mmCIF file of C-alpha atoms in Angstrom:
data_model
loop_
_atom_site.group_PDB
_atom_site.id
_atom_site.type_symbol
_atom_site.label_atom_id
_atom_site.label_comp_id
_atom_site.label_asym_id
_atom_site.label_seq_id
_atom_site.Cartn_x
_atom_site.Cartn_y
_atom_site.Cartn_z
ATOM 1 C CA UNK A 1 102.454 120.770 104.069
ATOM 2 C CA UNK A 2 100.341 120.559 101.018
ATOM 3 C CA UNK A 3 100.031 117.182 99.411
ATOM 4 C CA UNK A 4 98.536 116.150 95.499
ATOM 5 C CA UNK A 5 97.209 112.419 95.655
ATOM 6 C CA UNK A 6 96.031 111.600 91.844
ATOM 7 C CA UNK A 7 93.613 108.856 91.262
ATOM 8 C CA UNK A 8 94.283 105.717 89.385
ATOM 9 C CA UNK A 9 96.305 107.184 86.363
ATOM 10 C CA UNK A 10 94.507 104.920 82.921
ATOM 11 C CA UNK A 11 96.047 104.700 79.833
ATOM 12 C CA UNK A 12 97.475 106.947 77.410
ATOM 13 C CA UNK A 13 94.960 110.004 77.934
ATOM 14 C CA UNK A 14 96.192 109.701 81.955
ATOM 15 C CA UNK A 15 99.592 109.555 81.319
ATOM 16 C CA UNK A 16 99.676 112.681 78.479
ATOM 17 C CA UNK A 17 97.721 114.787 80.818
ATOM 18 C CA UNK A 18 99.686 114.169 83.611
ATOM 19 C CA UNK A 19 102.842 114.928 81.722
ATOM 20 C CA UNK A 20 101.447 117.622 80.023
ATOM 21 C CA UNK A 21 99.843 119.650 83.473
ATOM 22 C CA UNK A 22 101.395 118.221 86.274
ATOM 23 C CA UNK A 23 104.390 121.040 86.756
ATOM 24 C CA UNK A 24 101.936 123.602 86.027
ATOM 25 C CA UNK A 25 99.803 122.603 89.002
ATOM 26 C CA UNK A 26 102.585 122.472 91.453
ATOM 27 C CA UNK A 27 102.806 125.844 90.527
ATOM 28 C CA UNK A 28 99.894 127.088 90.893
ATOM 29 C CA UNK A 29 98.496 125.285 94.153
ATOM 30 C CA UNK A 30 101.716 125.404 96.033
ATOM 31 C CA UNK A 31 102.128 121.892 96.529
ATOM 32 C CA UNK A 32 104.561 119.974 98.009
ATOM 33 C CA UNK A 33 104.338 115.966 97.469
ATOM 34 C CA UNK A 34 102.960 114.391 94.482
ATOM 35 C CA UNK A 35 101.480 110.885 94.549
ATOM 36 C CA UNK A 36 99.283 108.887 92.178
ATOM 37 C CA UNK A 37 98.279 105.546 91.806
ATOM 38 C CA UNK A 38 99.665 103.783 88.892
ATOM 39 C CA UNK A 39 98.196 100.887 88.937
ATOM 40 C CA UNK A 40 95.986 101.343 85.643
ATOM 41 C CA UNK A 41 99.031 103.232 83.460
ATOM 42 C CA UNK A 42 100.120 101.045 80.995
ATOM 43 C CA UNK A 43 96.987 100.200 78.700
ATOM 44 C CA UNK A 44 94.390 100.955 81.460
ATOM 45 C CA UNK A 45 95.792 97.538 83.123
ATOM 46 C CA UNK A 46 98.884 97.382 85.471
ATOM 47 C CA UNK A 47 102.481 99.433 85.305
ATOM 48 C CA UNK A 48 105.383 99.151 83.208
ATOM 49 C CA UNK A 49 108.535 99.953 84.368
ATOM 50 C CA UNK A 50 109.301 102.182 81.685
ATOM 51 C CA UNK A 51 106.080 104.091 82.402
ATOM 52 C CA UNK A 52 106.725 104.338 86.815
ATOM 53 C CA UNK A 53 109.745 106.195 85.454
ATOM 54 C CA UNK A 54 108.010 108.655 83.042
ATOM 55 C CA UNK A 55 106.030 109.960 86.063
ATOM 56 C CA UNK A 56 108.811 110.621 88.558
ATOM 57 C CA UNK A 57 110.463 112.379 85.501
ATOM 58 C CA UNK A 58 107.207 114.610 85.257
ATOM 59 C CA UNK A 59 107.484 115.278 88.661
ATOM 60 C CA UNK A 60 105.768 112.708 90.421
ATOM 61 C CA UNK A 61 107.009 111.266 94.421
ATOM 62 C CA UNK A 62 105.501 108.307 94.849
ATOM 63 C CA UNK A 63 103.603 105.586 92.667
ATOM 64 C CA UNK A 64 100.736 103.298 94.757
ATOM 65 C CA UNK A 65 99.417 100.326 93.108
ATOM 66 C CA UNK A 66 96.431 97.553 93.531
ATOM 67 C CA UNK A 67 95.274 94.526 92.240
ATOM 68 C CA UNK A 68 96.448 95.136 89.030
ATOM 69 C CA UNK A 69 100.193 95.979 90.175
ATOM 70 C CA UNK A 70 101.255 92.740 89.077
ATOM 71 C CA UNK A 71 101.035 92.354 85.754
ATOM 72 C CA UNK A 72 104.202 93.721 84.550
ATOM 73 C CA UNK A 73 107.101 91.244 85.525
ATOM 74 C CA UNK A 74 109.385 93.956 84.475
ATOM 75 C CA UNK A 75 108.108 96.370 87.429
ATOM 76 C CA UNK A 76 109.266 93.689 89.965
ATOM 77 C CA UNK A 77 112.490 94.590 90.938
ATOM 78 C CA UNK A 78 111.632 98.137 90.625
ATOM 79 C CA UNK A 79 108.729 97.269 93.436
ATOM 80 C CA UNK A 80 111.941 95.938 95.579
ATOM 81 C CA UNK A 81 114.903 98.909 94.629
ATOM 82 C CA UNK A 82 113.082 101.575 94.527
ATOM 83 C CA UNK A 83 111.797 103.373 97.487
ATOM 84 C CA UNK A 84 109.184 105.640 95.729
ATOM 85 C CA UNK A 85 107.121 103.134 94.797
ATOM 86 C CA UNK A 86 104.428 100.990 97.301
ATOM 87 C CA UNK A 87 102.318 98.096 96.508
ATOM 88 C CA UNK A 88 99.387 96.882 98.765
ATOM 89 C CA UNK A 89 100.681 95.957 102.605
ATOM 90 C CA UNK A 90 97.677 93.252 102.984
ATOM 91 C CA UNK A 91 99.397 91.085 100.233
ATOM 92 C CA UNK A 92 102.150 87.787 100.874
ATOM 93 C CA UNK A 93 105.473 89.394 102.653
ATOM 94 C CA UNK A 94 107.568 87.393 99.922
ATOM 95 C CA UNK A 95 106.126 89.013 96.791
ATOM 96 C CA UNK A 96 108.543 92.146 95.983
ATOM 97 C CA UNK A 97 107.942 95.113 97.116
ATOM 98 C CA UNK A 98 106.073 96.651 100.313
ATOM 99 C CA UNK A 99 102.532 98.417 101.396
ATOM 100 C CA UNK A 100 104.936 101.349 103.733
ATOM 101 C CA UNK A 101 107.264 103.432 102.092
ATOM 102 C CA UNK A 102 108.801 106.602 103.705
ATOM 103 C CA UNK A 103 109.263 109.605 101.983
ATOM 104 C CA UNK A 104 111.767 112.583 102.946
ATOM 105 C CA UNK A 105 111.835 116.328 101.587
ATOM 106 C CA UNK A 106 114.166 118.578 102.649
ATOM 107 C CA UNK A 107 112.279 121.236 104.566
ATOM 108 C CA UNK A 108 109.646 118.981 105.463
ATOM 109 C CA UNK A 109 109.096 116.162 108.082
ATOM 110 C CA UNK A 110 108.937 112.553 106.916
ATOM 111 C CA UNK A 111 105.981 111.352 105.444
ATOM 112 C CA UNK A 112 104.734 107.601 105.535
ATOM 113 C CA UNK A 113 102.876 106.609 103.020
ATOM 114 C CA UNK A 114 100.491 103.225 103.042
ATOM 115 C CA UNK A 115 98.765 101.526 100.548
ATOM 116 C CA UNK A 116 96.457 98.411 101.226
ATOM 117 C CA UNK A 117 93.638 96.983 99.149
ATOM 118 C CA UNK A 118 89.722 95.931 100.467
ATOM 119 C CA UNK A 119 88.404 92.298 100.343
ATOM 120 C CA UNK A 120 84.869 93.387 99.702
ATOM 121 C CA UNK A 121 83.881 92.338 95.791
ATOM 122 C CA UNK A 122 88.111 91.644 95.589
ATOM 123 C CA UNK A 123 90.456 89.547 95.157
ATOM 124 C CA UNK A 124 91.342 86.966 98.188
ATOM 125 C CA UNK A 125 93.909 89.042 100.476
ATOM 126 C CA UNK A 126 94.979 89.561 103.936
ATOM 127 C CA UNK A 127 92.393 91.716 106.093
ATOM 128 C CA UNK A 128 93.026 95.148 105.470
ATOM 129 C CA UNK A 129 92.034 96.710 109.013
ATOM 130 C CA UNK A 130 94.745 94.347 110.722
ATOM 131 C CA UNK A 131 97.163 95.232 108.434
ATOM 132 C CA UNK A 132 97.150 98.632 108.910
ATOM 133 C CA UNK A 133 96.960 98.611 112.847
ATOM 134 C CA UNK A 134 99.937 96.169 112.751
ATOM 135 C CA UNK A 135 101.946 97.960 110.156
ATOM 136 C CA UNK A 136 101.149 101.327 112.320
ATOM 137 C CA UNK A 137 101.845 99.815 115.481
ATOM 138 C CA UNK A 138 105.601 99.103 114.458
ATOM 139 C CA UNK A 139 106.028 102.746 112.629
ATOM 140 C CA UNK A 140 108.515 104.946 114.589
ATOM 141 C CA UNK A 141 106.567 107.745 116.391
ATOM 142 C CA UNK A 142 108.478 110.504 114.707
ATOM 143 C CA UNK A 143 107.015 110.335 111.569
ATOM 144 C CA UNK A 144 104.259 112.572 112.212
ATOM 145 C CA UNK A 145 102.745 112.548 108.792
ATOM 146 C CA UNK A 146 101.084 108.786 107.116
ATOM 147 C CA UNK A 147 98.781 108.779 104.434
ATOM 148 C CA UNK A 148 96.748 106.005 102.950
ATOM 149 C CA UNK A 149 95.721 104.526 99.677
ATOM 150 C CA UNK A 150 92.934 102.250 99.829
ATOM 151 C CA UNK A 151 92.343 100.104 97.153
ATOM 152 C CA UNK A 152 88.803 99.288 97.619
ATOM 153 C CA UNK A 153 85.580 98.487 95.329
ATOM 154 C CA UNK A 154 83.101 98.975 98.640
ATOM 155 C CA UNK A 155 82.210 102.393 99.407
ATOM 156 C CA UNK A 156 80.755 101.151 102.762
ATOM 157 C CA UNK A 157 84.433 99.159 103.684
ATOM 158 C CA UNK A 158 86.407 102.676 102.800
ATOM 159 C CA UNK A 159 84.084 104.309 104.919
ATOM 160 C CA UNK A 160 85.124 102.209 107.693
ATOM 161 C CA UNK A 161 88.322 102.288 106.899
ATOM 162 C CA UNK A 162 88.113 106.294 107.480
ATOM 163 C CA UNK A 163 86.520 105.509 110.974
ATOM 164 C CA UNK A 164 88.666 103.001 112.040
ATOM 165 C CA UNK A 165 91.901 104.930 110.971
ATOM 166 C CA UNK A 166 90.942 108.719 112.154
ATOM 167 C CA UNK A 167 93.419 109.838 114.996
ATOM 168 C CA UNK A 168 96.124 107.463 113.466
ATOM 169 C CA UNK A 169 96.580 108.704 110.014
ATOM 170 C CA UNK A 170 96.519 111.954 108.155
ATOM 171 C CA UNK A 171 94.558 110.877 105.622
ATOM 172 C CA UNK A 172 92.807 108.194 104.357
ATOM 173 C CA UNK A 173 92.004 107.988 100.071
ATOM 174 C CA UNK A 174 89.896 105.728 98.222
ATOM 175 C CA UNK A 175 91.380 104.552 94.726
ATOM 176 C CA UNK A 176 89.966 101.789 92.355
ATOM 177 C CA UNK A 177 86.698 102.534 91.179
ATOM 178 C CA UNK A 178 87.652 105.686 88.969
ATOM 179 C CA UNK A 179 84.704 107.831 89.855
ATOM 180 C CA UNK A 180 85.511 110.482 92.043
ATOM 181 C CA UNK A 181 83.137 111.021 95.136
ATOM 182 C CA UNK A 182 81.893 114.486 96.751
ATOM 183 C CA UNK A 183 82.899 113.638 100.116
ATOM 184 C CA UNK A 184 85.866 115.073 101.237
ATOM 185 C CA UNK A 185 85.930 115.872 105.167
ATOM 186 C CA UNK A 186 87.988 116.294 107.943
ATOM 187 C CA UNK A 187 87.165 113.404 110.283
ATOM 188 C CA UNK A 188 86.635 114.089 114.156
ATOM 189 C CA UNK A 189 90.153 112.648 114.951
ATOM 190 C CA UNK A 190 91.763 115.004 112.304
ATOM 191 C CA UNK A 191 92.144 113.100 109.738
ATOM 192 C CA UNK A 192 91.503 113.899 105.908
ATOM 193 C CA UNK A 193 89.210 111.813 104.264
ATOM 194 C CA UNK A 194 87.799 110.517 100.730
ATOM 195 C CA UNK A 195 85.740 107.960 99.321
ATOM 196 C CA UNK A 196 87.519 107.836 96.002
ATOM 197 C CA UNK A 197 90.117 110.073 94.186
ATOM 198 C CA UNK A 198 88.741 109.238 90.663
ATOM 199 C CA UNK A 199 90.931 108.513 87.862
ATOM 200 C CA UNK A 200 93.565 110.403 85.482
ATOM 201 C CA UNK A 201 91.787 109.143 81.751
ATOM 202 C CA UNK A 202 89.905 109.548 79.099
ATOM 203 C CA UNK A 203 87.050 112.509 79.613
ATOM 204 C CA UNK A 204 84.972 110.469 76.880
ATOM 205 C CA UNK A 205 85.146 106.784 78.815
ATOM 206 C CA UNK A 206 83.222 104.365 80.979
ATOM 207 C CA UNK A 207 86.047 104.436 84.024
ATOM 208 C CA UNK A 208 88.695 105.252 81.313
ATOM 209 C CA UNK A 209 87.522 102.181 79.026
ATOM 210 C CA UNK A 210 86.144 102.665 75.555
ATOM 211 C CA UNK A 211 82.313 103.063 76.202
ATOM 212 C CA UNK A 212 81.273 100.801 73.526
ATOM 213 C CA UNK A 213 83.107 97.641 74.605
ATOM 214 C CA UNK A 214 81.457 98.061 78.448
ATOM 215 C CA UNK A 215 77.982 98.299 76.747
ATOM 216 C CA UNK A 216 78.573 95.171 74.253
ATOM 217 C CA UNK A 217 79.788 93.643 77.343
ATOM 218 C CA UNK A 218 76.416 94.389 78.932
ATOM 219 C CA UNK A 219 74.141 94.157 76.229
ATOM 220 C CA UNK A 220 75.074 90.345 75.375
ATOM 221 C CA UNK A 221 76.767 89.407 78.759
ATOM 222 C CA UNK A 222 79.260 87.587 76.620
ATOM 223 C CA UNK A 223 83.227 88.830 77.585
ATOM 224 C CA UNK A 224 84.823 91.112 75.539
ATOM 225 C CA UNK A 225 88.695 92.367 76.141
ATOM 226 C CA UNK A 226 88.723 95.793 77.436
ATOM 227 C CA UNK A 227 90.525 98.766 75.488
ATOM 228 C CA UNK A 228 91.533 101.759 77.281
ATOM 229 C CA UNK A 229 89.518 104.722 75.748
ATOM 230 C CA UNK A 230 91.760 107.498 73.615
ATOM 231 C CA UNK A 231 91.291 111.455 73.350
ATOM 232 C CA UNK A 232 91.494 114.206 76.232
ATOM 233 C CA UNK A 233 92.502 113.342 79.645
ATOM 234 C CA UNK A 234 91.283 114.412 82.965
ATOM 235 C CA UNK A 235 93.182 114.320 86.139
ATOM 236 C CA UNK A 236 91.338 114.334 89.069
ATOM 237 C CA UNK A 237 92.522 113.527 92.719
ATOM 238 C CA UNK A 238 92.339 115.480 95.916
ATOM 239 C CA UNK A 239 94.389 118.249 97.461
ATOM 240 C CA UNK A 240 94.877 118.550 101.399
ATOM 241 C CA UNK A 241 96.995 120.601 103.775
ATOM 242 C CA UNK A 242 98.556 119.340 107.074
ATOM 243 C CA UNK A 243 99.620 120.479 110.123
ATOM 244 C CA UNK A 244 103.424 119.382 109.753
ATOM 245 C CA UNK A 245 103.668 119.087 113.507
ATOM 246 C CA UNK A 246 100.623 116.728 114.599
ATOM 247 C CA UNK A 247 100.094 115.615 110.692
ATOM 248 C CA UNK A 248 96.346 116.646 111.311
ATOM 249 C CA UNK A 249 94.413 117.816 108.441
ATOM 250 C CA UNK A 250 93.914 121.209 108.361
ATOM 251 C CA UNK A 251 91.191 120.852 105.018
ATOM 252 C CA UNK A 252 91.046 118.264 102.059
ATOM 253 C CA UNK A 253 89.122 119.595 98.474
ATOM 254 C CA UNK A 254 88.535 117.230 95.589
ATOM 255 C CA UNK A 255 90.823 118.272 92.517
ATOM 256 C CA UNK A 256 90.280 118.454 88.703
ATOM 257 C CA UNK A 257 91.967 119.416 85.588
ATOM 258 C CA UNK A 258 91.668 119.203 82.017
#
């Protein structure tokens, strides 16, 4: 099985590129599951519901979120009807939604798909690590494949994230910070691993943000609103192939497209 994970999808320049490239890429690479991280869509902060439904038109199979997943009220029953999209495990059971979501493809065995956020230079949440091994511990044992989004600022706490999940997962993707990392690997356990996906933005941007409100922002230290950049997109992510029997990796390469 060969699986597209897109990075944190920001603004305008994300969404037109993803709309604009993402059928042609299936194409090409052969793949087989398409997931992204939405989290960033609608105006480089949080997802509308409006906009979680462009990208399943485009082609899209599943929608992961973060700390930013919130923002929209409207996306809130969507985050409880529909099964395609997952919001982090590690936060309160009664907000809607859920961090596991199982996917099914005819042809294909079922694939679980996780997405929990770090604590490290975050918001206050749930610990991540126990989380995941309780959330794991109650998945049924024929779902071979599980793949997870983690939501994390701290290179260092994805890292162990890898480690502490290799043997249990197939793979294990950073989101959040929007700057893809040249560390894809195949752990010792099997498992497919990388620091972060990157983000589907603006090429021209500081982490999809118009460049010259970061720099005010740092130049006078005084707060400024940020703007999602504008102009040509990027997509960037990772693409990985798994043995559909033990859900090990077989390889994992970083992916972009303009």
């Amino acid at each position: 099985m060969r699986i597209l994970f897109l990075g944190d999808i920001v603004g305008i320049p994300g969404r037109t590129a993803l709309k604009k490239s993402l059928g042609s890429i299936k194409e090409k690479q052969s793949i087989d599951l398409i997931f992204v991280n939405g989290e960033n869509a609608s105006g480089g902060y949080g997802l509308k519901a409006k906009h979680a439904k462009d990208f399943f038109k485009s082609g899209v199979d599943g929608i992961t979120g973060g700390n930013h997943i919130w923002k929209y009220k409207d996306l809130y029953s969507m985050l409880d009807s529909d099964t395609r999209i997952v919001r982090p495990l590690n936060y309160a059971d009664h907000l809607p939604g859920t961090g596991l979501r199982i996917f099914e493809k005819k042809g294909f065995p079922p694939v679980a798909v996780f997405n929990v956020m770090g604590r490290t230079f975050m918001p206050p949440i749930d610990c991540p690590f126990a989380a995941m091994e309780t959330a794991l511990d109650a998945l049924p044992a024929d779902i071979p494949i599980q793949l997870v989004d983690f939501h994390a600022e701290a290179t260092g706490e994805k890292i162990a994230m890898g480690y502490f999940l290799d043997g249990k997962v197939s793979a294990v993707l950073g989101t959040h910070t929007h700057v893809q990392t040249n560390d894809a690997k195949v752990l010792p356990g099997g498992t497919a691993y990388l620091t972060d996906l990157g983000m589907c933005g603006a090429v021209d941007s500081c982490l999809g943000m118009k460049p010259e409100i970061i720099l005010d922002r740092y130049l006078t230290g005084l707060p400024r609103k940020l703007e999602a950049a504008s102009g040509p997109g990027i997509l960037q992510g990772a693409i990985f192939d798994l043995d559909e029997t033990t859900g090990n990796a077989v390889s994992i390469t970083t992916f972009k497209h303009k």
